[in-house]
Short mmCIF file of C-alpha atoms in Angstrom, two decimals:
data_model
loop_
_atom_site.label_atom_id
_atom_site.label_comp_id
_atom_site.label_asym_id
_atom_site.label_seq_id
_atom_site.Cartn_x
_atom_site.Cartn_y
_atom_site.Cartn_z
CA UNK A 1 0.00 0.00 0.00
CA UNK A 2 2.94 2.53 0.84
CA UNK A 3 4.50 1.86 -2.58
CA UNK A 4 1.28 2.78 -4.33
CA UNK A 5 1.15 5.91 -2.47
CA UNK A 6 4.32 6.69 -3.32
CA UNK A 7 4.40 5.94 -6.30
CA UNK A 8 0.85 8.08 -7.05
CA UNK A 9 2.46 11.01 -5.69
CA UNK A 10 5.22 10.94 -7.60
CA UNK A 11 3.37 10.67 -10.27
CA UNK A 12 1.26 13.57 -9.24
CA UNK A 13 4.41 15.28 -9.00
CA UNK A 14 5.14 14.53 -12.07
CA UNK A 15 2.26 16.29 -13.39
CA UNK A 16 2.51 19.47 -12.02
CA UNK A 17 6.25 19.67 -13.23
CA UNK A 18 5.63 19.20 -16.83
CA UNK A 19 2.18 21.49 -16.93
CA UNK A 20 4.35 24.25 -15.24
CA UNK A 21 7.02 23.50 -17.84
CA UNK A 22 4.81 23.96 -20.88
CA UNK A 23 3.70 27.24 -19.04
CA UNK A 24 6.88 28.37 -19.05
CA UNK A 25 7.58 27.51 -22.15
CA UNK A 26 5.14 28.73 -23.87
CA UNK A 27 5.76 32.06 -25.86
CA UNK A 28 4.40 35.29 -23.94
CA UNK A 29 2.19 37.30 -26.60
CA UNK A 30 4.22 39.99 -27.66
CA UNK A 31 2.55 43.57 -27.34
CA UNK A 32 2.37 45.89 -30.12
CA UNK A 33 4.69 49.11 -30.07
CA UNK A 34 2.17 52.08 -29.66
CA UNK A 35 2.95 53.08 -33.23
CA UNK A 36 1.63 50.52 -34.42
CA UNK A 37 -1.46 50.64 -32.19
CA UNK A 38 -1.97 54.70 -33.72
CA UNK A 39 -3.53 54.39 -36.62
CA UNK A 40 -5.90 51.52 -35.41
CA UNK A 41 -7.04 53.72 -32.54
CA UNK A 42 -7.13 56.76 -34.81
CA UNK A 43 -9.68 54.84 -37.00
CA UNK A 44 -11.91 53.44 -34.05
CA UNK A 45 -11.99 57.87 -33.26
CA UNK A 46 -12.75 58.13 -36.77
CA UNK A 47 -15.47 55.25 -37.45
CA UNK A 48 -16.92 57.03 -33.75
CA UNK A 49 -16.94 61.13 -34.86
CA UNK A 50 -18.92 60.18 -38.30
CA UNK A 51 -21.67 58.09 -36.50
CA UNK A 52 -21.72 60.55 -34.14
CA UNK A 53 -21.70 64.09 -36.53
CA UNK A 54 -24.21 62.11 -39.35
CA UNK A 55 -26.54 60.64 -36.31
CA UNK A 56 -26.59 62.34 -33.11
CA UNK A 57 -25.44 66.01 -34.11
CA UNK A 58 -23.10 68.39 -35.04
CA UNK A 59 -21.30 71.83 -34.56
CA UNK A 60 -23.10 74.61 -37.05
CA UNK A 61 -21.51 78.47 -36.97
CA UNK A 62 -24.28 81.14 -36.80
CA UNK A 63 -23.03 83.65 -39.94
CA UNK A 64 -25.90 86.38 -39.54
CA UNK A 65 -27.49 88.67 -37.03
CA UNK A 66 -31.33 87.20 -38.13
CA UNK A 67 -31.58 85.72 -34.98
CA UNK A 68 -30.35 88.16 -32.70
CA UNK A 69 -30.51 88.20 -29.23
CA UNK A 70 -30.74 84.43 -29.38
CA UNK A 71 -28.16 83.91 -31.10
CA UNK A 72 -25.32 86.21 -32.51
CA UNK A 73 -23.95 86.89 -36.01
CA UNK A 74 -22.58 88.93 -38.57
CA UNK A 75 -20.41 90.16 -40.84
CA UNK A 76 -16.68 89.91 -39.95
CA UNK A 77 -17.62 89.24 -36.37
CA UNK A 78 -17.53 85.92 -34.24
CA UNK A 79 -20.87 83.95 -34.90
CA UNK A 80 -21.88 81.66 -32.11
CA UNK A 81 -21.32 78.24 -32.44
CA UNK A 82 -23.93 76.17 -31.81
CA UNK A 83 -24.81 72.57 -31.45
CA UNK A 84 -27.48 70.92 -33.40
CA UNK A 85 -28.74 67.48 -32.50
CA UNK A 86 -30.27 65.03 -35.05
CA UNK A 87 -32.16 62.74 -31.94
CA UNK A 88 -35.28 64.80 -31.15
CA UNK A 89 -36.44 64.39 -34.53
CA UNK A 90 -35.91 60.54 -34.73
CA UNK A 91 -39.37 60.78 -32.28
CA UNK A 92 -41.17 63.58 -33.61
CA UNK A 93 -41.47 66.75 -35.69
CA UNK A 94 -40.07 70.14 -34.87
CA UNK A 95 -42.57 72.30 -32.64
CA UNK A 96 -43.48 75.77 -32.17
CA UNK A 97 -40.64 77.53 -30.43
CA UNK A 98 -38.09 75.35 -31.43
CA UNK A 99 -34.71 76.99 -33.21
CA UNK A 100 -34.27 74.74 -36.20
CA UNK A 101 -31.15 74.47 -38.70
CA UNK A 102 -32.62 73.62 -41.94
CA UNK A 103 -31.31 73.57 -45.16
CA UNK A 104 -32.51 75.77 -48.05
CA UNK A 105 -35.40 74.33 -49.72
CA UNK A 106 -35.76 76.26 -52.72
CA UNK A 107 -34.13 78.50 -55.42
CA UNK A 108 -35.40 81.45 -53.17
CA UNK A 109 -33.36 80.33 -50.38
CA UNK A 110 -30.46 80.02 -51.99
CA UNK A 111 -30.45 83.11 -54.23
CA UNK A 112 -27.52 84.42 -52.52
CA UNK A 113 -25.82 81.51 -51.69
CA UNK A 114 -22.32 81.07 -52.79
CA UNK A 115 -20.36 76.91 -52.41
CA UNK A 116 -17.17 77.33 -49.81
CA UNK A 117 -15.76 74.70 -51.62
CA UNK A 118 -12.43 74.77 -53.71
CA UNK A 119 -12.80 74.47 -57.53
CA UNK A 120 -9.81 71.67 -57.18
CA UNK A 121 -11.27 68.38 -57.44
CA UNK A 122 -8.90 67.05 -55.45
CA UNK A 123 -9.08 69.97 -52.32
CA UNK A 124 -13.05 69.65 -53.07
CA UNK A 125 -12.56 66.01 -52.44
CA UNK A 126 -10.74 66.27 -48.80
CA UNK A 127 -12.87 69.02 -48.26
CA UNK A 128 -16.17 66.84 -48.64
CA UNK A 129 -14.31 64.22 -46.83
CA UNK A 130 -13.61 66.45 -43.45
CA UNK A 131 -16.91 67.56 -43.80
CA UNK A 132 -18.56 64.03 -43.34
CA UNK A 133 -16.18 63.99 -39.78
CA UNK A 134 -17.83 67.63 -39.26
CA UNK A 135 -14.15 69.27 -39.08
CA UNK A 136 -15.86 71.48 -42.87
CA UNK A 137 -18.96 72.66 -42.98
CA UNK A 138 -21.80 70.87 -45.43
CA UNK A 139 -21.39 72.34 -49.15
CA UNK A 140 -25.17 73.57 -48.44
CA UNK A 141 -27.06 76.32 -47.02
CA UNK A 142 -27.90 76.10 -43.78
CA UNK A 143 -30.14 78.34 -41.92
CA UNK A 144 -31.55 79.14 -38.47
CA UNK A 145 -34.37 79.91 -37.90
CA UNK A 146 -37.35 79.47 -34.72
CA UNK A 147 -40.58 77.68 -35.71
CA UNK A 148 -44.04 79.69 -35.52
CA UNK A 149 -46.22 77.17 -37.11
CA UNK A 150 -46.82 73.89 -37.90
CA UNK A 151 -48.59 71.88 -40.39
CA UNK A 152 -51.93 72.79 -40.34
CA UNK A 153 -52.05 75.93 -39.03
CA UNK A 154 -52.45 79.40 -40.44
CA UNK A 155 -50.02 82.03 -39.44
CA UNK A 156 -50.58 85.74 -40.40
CA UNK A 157 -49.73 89.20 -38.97
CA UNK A 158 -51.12 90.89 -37.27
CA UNK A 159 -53.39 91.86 -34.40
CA UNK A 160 -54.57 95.14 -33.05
CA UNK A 161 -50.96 95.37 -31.19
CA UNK A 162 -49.00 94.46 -34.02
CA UNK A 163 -48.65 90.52 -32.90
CA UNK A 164 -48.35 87.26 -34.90
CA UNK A 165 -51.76 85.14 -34.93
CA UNK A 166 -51.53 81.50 -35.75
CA UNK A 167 -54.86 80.14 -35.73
CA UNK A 168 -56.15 83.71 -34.99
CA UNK A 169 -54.44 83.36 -31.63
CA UNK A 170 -51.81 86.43 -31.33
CA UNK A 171 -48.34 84.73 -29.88
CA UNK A 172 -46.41 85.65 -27.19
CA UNK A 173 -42.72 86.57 -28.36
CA UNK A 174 -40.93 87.23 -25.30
CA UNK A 175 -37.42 86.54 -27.88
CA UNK A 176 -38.17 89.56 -29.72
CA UNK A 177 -36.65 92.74 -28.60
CA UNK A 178 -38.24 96.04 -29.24
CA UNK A 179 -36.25 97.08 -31.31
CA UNK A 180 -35.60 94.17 -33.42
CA UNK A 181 -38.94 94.07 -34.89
CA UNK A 182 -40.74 96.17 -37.81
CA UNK A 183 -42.64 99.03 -36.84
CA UNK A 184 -45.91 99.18 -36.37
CA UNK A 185 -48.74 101.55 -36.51
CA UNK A 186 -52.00 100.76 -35.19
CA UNK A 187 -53.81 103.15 -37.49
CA UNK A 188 -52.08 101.25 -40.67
CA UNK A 189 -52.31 98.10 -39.47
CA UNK A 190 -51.80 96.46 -43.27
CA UNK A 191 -48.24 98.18 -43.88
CA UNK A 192 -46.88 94.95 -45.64
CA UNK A 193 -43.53 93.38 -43.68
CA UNK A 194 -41.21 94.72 -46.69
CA UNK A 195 -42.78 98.01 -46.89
CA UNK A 196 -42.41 99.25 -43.54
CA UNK A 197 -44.63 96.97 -41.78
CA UNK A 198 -45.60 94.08 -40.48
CA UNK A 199 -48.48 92.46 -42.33
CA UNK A 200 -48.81 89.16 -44.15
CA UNK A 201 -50.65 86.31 -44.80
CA UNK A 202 -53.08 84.64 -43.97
CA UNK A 203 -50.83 81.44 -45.13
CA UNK A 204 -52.04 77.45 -44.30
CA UNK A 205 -48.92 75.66 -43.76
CA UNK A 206 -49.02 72.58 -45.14
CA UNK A 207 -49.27 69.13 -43.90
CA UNK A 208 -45.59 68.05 -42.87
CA UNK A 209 -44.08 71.32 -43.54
CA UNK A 210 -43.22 74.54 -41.16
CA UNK A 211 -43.23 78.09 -40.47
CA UNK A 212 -40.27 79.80 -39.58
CA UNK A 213 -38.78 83.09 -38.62
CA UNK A 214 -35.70 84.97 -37.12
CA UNK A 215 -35.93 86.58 -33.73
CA UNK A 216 -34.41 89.66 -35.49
CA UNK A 217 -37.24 90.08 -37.41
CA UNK A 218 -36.02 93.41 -39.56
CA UNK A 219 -33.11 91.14 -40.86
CA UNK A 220 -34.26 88.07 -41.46
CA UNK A 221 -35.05 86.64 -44.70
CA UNK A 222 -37.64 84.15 -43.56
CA UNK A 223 -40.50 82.24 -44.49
CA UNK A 224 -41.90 85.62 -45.01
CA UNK A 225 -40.08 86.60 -48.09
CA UNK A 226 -40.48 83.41 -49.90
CA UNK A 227 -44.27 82.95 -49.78
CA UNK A 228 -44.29 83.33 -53.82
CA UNK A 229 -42.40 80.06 -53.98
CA UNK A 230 -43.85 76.25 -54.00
CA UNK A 231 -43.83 75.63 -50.47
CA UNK A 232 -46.02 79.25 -50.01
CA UNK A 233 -42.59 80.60 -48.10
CA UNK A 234 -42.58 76.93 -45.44
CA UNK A 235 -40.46 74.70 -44.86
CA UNK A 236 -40.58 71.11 -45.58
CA UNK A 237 -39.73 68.96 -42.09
CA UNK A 238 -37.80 66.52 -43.95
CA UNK A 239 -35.22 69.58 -44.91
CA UNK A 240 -34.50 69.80 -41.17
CA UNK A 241 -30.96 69.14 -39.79
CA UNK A 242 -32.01 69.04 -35.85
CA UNK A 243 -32.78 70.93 -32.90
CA UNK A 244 -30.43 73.70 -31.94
CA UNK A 245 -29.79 73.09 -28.03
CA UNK A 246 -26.26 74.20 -27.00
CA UNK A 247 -23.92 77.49 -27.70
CA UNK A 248 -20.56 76.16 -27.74
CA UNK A 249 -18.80 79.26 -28.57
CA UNK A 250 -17.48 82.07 -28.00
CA UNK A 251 -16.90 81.12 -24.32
CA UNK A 252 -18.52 84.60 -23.16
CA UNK A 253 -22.04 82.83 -25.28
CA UNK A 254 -21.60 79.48 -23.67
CA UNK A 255 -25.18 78.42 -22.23
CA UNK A 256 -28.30 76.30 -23.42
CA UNK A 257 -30.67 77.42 -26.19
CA UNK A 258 -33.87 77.25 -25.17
CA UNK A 259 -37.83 76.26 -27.11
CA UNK A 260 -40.11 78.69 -26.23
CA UNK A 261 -43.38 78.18 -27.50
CA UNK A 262 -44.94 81.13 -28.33
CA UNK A 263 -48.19 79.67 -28.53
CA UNK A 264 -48.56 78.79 -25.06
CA UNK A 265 -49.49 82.44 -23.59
#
């Protein structure tokens, strides 16, 4: 009986010597030098921004005063920068109050619109390319703009204090500054919006399309000046980019951008 105990744990022994042998001799993985490792990681970043920028939203620069105080613009100044989220509309349409980047649905839009990009095919080309990462801006027009109406509704201008009806209902535009808006005189209520004034409509948006105008309302070119074209001045929902939510820039801007429905008064 001893010499089959022995002899098991020797044999037991045994074991454990050669499994701790082919441990050691088997080859430790060898780990990549980190520049080798780069351009793998730089592609995961890059696979990660375009899902992101095409899918959940994107940086847009503000490059006119039309929605002043909201949001700031001009000429040879420092736009805001704003983010623009794609999610909110995944749900639902764009609602009243909501600052909307959109693109420009019609030759009316884009009268004045000049392409940023090179004439180069090949700087055009890495131009389209960084824009797809959102490091360039689209090659399109895209405007801001706050909806006023939605589908369905009729929008016009104005009331006995110079307000914007929708639904006969006059709105309450807290965004607008005095001063920002047309004048208005309640003797000549019917001044049109481009002659002095601020009369127009009555327009029906259509079904699936919307409203818009700029907080600024003496310099913006809104849905007001393009009522002679096939969308009767609106804008169609599927020509929305997203939801306007965040100023990212200048830091002295930095702060939320917030709906407020102007219906709700």
């Amino acid at each position: 009986m001893a010499d089959e105990s022995e002899s098991t744990a020797v044999s037991g022994a045994d074991d454990d010597g050669r499994a701790e042998k082919t441990k050691a001799d088997k080859p430790k993985k060898k780990q990549r030098p980190f520049w080798q490792e780069l351009p793998i990681l730089i592609g995961i970043a890059a696979v990660i921004t375009a899902l992101v920028v095409n899918f959940i939203g994107r940086p847009y620069v503000i490059p006119s005063q039309s929605m002043e105080p909201t949001l700031h613009g001009c000429a040879g100044c420092t736009g805001d920068r704003i983010y623009v989220e794609k999610l909110s509309y995944y749900f639902g349409d764009p609602q009243p109050g909501d600052v909307v980047v959109f693109v420009g649905p019609t030759s009316s839009w884009n009268d004045t619109y000049r392409s940023t990009r090179s004439t180069n095919t090949v700087v055009r080309g890495i131009q389209n390319g960084l824009s797809f990462f959102g490091l360039v801006p689209p090659d399109e027009n895209d405007l801001v703009k706050r909806v006023i109406a939605i589908g369905g509704q009729t929008v016009q201008c104005c009331d006995a204090e110079g307000r914007v009806m929708v639904d006969g209902k006059p709105l309450d535009e807290t965004y607008i500054e005095a001063g920002r808006n047309n004048p208005f005189n309640p003797a000549m209520p019917n001044i049109p919006f481009n002659q002095g004034g601020r009369a127009f409509g009555p327009v029906k948006v259509p079904e699936g399309n919307l409203w818009v105008m700029g907080d600024n309302r003496r310099e913006s070119r809104d849905s007001r000046y393009h009522q002679e074209d096939e969308f009767d001045g609106t804008v169609p929902v599927s020509d929305v980019r997203g939801k306007a939510v965040f100023k990212i820039w200048p830091p002295s801007r930095i702060g939320p951008i917030r709906s407020q429905d102007p219906q709700t008064n």
